[in-house]
Short mmCIF file of C-alpha atoms in Angstrom, two decimals:
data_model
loop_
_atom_site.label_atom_id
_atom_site.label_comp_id
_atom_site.label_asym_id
_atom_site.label_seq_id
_atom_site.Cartn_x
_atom_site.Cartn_y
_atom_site.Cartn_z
CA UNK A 1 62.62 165.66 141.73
CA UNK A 2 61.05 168.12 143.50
CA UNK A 3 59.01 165.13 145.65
CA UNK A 4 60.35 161.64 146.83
CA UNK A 5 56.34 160.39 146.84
CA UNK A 6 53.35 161.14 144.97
CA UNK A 7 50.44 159.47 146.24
CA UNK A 8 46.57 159.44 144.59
CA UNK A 9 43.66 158.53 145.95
CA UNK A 10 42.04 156.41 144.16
CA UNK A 11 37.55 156.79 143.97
CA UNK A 12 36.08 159.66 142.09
CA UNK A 13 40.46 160.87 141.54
CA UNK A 14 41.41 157.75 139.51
CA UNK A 15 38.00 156.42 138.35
CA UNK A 16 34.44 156.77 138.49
CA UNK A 17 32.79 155.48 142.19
CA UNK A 18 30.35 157.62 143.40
CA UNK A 19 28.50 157.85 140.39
CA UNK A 20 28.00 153.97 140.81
CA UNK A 21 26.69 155.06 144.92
CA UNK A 22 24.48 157.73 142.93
CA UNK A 23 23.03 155.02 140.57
CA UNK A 24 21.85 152.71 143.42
CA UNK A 25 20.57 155.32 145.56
CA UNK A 26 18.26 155.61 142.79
CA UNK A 27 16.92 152.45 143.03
CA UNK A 28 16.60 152.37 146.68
CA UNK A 29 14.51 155.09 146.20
CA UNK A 30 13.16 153.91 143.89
CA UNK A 31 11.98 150.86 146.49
CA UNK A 32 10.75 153.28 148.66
CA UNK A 33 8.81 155.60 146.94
CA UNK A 34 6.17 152.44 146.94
CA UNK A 35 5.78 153.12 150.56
CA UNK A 36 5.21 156.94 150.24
CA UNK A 37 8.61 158.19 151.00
CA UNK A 38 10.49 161.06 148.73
CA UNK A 39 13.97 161.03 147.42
CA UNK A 40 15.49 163.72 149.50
CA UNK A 41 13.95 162.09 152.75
CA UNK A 42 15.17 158.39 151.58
CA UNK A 43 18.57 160.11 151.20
CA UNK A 44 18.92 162.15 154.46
CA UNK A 45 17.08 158.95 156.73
CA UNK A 46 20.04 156.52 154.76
CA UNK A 47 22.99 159.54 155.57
CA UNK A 48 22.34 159.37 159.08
CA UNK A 49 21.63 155.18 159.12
CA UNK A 50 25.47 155.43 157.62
CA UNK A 51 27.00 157.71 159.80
CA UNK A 52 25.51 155.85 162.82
CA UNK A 53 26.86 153.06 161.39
CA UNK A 54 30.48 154.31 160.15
CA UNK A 55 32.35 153.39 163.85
CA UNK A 56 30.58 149.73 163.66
CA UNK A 57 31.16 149.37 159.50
CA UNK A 58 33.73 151.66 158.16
CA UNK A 59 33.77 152.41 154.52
CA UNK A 60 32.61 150.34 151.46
CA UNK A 61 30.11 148.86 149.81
CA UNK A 62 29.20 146.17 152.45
CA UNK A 63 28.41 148.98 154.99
CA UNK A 64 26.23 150.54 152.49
CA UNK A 65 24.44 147.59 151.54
CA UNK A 66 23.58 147.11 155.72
CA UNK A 67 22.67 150.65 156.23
CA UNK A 68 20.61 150.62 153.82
CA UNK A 69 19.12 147.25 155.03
CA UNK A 70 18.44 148.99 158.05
CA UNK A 71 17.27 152.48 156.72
CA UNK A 72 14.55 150.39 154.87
CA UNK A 73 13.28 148.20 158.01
CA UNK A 74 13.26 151.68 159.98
CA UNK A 75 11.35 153.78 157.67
CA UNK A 76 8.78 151.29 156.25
CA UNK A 77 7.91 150.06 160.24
CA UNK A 78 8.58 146.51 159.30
CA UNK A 79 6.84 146.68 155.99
CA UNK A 80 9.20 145.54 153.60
CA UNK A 81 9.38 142.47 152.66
CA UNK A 82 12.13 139.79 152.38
CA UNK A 83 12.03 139.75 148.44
CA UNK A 84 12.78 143.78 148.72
CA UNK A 85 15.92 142.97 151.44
CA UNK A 86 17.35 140.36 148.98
CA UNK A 87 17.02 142.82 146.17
CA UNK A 88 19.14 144.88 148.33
CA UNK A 89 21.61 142.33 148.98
CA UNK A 90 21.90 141.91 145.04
CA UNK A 91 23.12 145.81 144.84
CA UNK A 92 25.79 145.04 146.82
CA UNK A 93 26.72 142.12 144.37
CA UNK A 94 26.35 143.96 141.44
CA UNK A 95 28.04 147.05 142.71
CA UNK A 96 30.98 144.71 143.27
CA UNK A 97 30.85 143.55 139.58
CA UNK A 98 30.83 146.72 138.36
CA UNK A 99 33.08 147.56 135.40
CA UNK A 100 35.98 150.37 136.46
CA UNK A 101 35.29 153.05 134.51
CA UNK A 102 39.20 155.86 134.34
CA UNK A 103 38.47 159.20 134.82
CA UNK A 104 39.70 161.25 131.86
CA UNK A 105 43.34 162.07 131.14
CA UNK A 106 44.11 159.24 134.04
CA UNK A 107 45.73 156.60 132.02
CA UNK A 108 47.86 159.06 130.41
CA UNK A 109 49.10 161.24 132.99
CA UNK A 110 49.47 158.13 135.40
CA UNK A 111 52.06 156.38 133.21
CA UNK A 112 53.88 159.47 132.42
CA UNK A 113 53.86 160.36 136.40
CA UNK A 114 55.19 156.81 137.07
CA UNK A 115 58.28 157.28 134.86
CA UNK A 116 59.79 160.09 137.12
CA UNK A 117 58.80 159.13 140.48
CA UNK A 118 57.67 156.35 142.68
CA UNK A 119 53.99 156.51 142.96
CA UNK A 120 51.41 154.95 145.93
CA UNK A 121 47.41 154.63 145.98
CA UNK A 122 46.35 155.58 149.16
CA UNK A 123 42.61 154.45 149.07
CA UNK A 124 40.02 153.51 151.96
CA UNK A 125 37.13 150.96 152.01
CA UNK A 126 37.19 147.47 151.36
CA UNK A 127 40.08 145.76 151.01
CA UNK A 128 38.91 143.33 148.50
CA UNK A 129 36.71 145.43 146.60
CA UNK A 130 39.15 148.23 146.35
CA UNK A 131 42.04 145.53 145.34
CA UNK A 132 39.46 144.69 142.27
CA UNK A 133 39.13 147.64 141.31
CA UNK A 134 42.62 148.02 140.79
CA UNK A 135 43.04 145.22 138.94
CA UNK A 136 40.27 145.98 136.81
CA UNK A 137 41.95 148.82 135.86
CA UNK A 138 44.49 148.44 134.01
CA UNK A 139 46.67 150.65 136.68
CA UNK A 140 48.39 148.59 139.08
CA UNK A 141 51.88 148.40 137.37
CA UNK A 142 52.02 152.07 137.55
CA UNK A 143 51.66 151.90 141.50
CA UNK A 144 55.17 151.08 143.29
CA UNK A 145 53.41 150.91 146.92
CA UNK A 146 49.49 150.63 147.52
CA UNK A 147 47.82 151.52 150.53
CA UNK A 148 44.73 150.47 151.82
CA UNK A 149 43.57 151.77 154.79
CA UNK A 150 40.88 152.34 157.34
CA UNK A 151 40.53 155.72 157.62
CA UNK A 152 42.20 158.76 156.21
CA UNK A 153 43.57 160.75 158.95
CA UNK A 154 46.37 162.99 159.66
CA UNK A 155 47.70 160.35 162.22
CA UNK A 156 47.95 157.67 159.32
CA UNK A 157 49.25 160.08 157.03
CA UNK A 158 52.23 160.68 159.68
CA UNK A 159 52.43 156.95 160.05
CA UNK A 160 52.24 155.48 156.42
CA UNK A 161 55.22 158.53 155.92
CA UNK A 162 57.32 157.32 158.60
CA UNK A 163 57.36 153.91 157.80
CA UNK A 164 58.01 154.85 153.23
CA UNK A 165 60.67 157.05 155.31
CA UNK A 166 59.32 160.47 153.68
CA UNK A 167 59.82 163.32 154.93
CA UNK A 168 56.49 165.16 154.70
CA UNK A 169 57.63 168.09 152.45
CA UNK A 170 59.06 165.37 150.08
CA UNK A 171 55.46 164.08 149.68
CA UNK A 172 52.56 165.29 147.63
CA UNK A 173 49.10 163.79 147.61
CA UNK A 174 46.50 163.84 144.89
CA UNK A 175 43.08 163.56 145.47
CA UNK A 176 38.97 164.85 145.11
CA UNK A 177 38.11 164.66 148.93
CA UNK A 178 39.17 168.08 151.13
CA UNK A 179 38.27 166.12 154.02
CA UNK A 180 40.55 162.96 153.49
CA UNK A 181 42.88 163.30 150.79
CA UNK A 182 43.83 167.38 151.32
CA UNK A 183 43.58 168.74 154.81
CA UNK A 184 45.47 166.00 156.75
CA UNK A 185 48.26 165.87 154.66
CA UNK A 186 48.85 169.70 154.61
CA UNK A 187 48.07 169.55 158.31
CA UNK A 188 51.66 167.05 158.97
CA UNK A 189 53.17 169.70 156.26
CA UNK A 190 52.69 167.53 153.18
CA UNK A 191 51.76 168.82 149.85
CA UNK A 192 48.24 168.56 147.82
CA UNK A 193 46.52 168.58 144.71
CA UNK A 194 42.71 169.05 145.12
CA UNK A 195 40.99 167.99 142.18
CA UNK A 196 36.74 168.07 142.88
CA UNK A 197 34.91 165.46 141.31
CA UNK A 198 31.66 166.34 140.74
CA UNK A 199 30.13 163.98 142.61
CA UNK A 200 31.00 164.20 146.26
CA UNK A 201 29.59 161.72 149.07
CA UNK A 202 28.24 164.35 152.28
CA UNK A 203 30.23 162.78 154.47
CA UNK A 204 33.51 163.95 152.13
CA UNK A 205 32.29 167.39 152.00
CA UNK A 206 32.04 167.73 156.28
CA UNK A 207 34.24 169.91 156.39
CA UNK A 208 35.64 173.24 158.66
CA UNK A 209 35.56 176.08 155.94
CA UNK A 210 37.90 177.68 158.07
CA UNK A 211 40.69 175.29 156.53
CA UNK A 212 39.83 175.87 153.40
CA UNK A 213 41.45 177.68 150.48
CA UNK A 214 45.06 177.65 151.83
CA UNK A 215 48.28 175.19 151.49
CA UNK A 216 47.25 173.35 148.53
CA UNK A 217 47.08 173.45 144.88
CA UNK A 218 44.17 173.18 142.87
CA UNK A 219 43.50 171.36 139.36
CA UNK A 220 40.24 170.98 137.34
CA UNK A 221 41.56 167.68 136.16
CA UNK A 222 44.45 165.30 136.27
CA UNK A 223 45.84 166.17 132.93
CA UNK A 224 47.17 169.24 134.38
CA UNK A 225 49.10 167.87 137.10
CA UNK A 226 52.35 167.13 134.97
CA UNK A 227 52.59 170.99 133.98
CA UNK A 228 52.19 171.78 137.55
CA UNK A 229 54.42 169.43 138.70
CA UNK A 230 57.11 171.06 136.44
CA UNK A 231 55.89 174.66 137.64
CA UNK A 232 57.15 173.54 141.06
CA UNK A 233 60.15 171.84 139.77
CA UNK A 234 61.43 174.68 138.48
CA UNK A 235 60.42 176.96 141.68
CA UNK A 236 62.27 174.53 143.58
CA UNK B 1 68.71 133.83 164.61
CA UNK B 2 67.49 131.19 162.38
CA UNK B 3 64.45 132.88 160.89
CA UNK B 4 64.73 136.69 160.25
CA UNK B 5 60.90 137.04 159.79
CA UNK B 6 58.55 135.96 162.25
CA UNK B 7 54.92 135.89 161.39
CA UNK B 8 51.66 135.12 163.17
CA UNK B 9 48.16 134.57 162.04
CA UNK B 10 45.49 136.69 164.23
CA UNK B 11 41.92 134.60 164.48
CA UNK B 12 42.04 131.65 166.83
CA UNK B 13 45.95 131.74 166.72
CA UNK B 14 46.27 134.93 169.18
CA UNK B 15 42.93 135.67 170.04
CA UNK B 16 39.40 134.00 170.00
CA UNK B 17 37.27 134.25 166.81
CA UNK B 18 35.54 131.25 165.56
CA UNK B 19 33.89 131.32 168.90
CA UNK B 20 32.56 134.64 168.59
CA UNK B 21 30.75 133.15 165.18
CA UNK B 22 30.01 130.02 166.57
CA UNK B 23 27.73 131.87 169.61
CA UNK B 24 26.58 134.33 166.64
CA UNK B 25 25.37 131.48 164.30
CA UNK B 26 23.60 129.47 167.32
CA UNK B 27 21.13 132.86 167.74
CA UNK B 28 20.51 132.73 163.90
CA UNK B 29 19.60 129.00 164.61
CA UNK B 30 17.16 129.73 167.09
CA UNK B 31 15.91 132.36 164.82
CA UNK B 32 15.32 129.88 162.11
CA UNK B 33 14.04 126.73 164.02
CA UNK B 34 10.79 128.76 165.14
CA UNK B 35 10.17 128.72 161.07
CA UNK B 36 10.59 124.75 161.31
CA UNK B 37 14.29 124.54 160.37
CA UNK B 38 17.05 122.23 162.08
CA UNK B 39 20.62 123.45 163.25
CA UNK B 40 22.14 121.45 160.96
CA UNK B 41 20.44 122.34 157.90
CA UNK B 42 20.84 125.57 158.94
CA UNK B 43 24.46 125.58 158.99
CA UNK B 44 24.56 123.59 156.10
CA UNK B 45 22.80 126.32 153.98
CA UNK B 46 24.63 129.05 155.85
CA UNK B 47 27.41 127.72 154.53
CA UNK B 48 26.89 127.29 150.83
CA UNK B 49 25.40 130.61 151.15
CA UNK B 50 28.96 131.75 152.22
CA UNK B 51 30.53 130.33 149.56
CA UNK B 52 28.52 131.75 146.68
CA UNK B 53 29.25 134.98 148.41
CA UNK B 54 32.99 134.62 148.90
CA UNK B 55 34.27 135.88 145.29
CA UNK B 56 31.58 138.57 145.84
CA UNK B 57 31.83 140.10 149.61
CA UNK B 58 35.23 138.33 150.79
CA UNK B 59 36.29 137.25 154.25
CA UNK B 60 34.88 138.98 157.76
CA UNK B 61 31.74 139.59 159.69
CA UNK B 62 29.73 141.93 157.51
CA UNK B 63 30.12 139.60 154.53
CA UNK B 64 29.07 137.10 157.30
CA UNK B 65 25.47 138.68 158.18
CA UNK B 66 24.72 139.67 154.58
CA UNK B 67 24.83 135.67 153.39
CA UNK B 68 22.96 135.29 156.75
CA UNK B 69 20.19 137.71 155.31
CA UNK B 70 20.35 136.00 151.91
CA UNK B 71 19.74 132.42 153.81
CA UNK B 72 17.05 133.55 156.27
CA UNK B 73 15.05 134.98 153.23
CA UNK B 74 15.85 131.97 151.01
CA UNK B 75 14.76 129.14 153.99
CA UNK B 76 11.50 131.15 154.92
CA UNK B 77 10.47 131.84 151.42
CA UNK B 78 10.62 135.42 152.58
CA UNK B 79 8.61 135.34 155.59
CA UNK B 80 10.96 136.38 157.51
CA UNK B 81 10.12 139.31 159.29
CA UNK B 82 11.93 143.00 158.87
CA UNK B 83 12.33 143.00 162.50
CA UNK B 84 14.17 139.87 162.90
CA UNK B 85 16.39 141.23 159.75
CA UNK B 86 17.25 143.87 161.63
CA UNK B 87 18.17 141.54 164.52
CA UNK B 88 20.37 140.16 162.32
CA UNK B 89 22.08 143.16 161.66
CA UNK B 90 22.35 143.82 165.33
CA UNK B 91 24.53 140.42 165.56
CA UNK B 92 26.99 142.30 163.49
CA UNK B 93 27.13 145.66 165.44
CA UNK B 94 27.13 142.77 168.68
CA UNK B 95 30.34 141.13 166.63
CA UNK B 96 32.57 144.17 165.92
CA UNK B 97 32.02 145.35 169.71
CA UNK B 98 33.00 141.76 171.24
CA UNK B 99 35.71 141.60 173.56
CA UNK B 100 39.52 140.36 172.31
CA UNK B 101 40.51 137.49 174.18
CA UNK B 102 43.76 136.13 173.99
CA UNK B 103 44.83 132.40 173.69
CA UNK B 104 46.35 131.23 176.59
CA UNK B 105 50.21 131.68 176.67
CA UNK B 106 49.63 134.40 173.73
CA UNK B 107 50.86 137.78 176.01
CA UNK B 108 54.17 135.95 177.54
CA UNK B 109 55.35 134.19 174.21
CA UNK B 110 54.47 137.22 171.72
CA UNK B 111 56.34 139.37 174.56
CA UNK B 112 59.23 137.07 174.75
CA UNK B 113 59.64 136.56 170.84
CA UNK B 114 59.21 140.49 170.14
CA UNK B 115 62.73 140.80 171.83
CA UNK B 116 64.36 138.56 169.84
CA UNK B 117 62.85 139.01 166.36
CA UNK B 118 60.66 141.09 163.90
CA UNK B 119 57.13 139.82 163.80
CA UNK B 120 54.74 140.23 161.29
CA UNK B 121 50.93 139.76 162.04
CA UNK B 122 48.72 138.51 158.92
CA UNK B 123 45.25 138.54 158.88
CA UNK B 124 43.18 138.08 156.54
CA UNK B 125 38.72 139.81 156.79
CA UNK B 126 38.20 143.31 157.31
CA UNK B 127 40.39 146.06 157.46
CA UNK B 128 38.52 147.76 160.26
CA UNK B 129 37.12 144.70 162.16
CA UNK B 130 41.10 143.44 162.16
CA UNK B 131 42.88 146.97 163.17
CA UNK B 132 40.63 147.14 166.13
CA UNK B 133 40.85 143.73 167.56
CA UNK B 134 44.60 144.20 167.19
CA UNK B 135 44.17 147.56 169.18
CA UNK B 136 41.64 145.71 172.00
CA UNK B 137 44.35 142.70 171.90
CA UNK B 138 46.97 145.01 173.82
CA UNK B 139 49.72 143.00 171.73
CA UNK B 140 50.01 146.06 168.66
CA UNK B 141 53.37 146.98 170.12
CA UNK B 142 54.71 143.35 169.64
CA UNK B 143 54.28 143.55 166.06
CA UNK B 144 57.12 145.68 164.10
CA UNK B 145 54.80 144.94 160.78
CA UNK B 146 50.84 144.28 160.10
CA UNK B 147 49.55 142.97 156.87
CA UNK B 148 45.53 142.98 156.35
CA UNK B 149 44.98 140.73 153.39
CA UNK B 150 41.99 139.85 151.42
CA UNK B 151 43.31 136.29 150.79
CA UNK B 152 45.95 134.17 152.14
CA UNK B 153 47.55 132.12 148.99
CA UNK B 154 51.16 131.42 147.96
CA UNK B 155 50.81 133.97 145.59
CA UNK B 156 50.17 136.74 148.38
CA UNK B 157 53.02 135.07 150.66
CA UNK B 158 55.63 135.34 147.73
CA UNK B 159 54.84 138.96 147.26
CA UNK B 160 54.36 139.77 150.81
CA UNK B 161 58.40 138.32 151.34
CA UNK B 162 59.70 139.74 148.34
CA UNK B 163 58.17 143.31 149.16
CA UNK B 164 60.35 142.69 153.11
CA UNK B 165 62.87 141.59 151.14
CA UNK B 166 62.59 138.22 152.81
CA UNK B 167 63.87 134.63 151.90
CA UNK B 168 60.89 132.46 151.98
CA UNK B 169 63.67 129.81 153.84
CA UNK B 170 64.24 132.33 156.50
CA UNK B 171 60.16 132.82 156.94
CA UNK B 172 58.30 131.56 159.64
CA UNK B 173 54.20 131.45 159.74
CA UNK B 174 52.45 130.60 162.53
CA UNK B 175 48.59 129.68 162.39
CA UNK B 176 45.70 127.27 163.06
CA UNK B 177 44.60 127.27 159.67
CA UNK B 178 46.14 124.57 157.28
CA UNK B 179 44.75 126.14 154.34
CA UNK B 180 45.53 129.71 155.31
CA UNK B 181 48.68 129.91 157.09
CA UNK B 182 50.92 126.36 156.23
CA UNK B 183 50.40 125.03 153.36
CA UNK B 184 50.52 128.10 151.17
CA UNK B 185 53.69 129.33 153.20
CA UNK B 186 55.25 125.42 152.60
CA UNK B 187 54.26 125.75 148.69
CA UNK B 188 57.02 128.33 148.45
CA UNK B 189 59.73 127.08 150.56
CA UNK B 190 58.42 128.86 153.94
CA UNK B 191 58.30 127.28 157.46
CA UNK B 192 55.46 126.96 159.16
CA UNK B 193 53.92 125.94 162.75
CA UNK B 194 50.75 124.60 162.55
CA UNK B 195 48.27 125.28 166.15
CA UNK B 196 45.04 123.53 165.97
CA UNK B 197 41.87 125.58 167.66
CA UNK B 198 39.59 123.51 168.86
CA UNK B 199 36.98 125.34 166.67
CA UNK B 200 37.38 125.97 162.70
CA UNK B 201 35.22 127.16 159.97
CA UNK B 202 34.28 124.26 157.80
CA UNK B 203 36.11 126.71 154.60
CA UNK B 204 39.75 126.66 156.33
CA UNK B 205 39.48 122.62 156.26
CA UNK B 206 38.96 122.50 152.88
CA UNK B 207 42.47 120.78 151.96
CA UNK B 208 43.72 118.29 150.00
CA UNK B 209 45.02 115.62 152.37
CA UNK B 210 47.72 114.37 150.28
CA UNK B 211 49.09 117.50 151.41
CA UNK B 212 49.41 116.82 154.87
CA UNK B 213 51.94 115.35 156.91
CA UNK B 214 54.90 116.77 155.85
CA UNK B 215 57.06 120.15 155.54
CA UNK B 216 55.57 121.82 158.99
CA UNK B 217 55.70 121.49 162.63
CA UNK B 218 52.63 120.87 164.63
CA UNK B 219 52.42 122.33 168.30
CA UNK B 220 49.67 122.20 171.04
CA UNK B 221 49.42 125.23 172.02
CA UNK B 222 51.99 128.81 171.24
CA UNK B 223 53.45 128.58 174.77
CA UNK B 224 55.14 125.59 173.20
CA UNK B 225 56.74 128.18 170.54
CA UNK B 226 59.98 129.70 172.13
CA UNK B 227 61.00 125.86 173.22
CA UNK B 228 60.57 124.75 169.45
CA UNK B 229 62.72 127.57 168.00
CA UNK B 230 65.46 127.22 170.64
CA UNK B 231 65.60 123.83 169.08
CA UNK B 232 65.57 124.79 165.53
CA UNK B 233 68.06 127.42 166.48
CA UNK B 234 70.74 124.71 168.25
CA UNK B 235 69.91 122.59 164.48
CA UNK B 236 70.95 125.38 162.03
#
């Protein structure tokens, strides 16, 4: 094989996630449009409550939830009231519930994937919500090694490598996000597949366009990853 | 060496952590009594909050402040106020930014062990919350492997040992948390050292005591550690 590790991330690459985000932004603004405020603004005052908050919270739904929280005591100057906040709260709990919905051609290309070469999830956000959704998949037997990390840096790319014992060139990583699934790995010399969802969260898409369009591959959907993994088998 | 797989728990076996709660959950008291309500029922419906949340929002801080927003809006039939909500969410930017502070004796015996043995730290709460404290704690370069769990059962133990390719006979756990850290690791054949902190959540007490009493060591405090394995080593 012409790699020793293929890794995927796992939101909006394996199955739908941000389209569940999407759906209860909507009702957030939906809360606040009783108080005068328009979607765009609830949307760019709750980007910046969460990016403010990302050092304190990390990633997840629980970070979410509290920005929001927060976003919604800021903007209505105390307004809201506790019935509202609880409402809240219960997004977070049904967000959690939600069913895991496969992306097309996943299941598929996944199992066929997993019967040539070892394969890892390498996903961020909660630990316990993200090991749900894997279960609730239907995916996990597929998955030799799973990762769940932090934050999606070159650094823990290099790290997570080095302790699998991959060289980077051996590795190839699959993913929708430039910013965390693409550029880091091709910036320790690992291989990627870029494959745009078409949903993407802002904070994804922060990206230097300078890096762009160079050093990795890219698909319209997972079902074409098997031909192109055989492309580069053959060029190898 | 008798064990070729040392492992520690993190919270109030290395470093302090219920204490951190415990100063956290007397400000949400005072918070609540000016609305007529007494520490202990506070705690008490806190606490059952908690648990309803537990299969929902797991272990760790911000699943911590969002069942303290549920309880504060369920004990003041909402009228709490958005501004002390958002005080509320301050505690948990307050709780991720508190200092580590090591257990006395932690620094010389996790130095002193390091030399002679793998460790293993495993924690279980958030993935974030946990890598940082373990990068405040100064003791990251102790620990040859870190495992951030969601939940600490037998189940997880067995897989986390067959995964290091581990016998569970040649395991040791070391923790303050019966439910957590010994029995589980006893259930399958592990050894364990059990370290009371003076302060535990009411959930990590929540054990049969027919269980007790048998299978594990009990120490005072971890300076006590080296001296019980030099022991165990002249036994073998």
């Amino acid at each position: 094989m012409r790699f020793d590790l293929i890794a995927f991330d796992a939101d909006d690459t394996l199955w739908h996630n941000e389209t569940l985000y999407s759906l209860t932004q909507e009702k957030f603004q939906a809360l606040l449009s009783s108080y005068g405020f328009g979607p765009e603004q609830v949307d760019q005052e709750l980007y910046t409550t969460e990016m403010g908050n990302l050092p304190f919270f990390g990633y997840g739904i629980k970070s979410y939830i509290l920005s929001m929280i927060e976003t919604v005591v800021r903007l209505t100057g105390g307004r809201v009231t506790a019935s509202e906040i609880q409402q809240i709260v219960d997004f977070a709990k049904e967000m959690v519930q939600a069913e895991v919905e496969l992306l097309e051609n996943v299941q598929d290309t996944v199992a066929k994937l997993a019967d040539k070469s070892p394969l890892m999830l390498i996903t961020k956000g909660d630990l316990l919500d993200q090991e749900r959704k894997l279960d609730r998949s239907g995916l996990l037997d597929s998955f030799q090694y799973i990762e769940i990390v932090s934050e999606k840096d070159s650094a823990r790319y290099a790290a997570l490598l080095a302790r699998h014992r991959v060289e980077p060139e051996r590795f190839l990583m699959v993913g929708n996000s430039l910013r965390s699934d693409i550029l880091p790995v091709v910036a320790i010399g690992g291989q990627a597949v870029y494959i745009p969802y078409h949903l993407t969260w802002a904070h994804e898409n922060e990206v230097d366009p300078d890096q762009h369009g160079k050093g990795y591959y890219e698909l319209e959907h997972i079902g074409q990853l098997p031909e192109l993994l055989e492309k580069l088998e053959r060029e190898a």
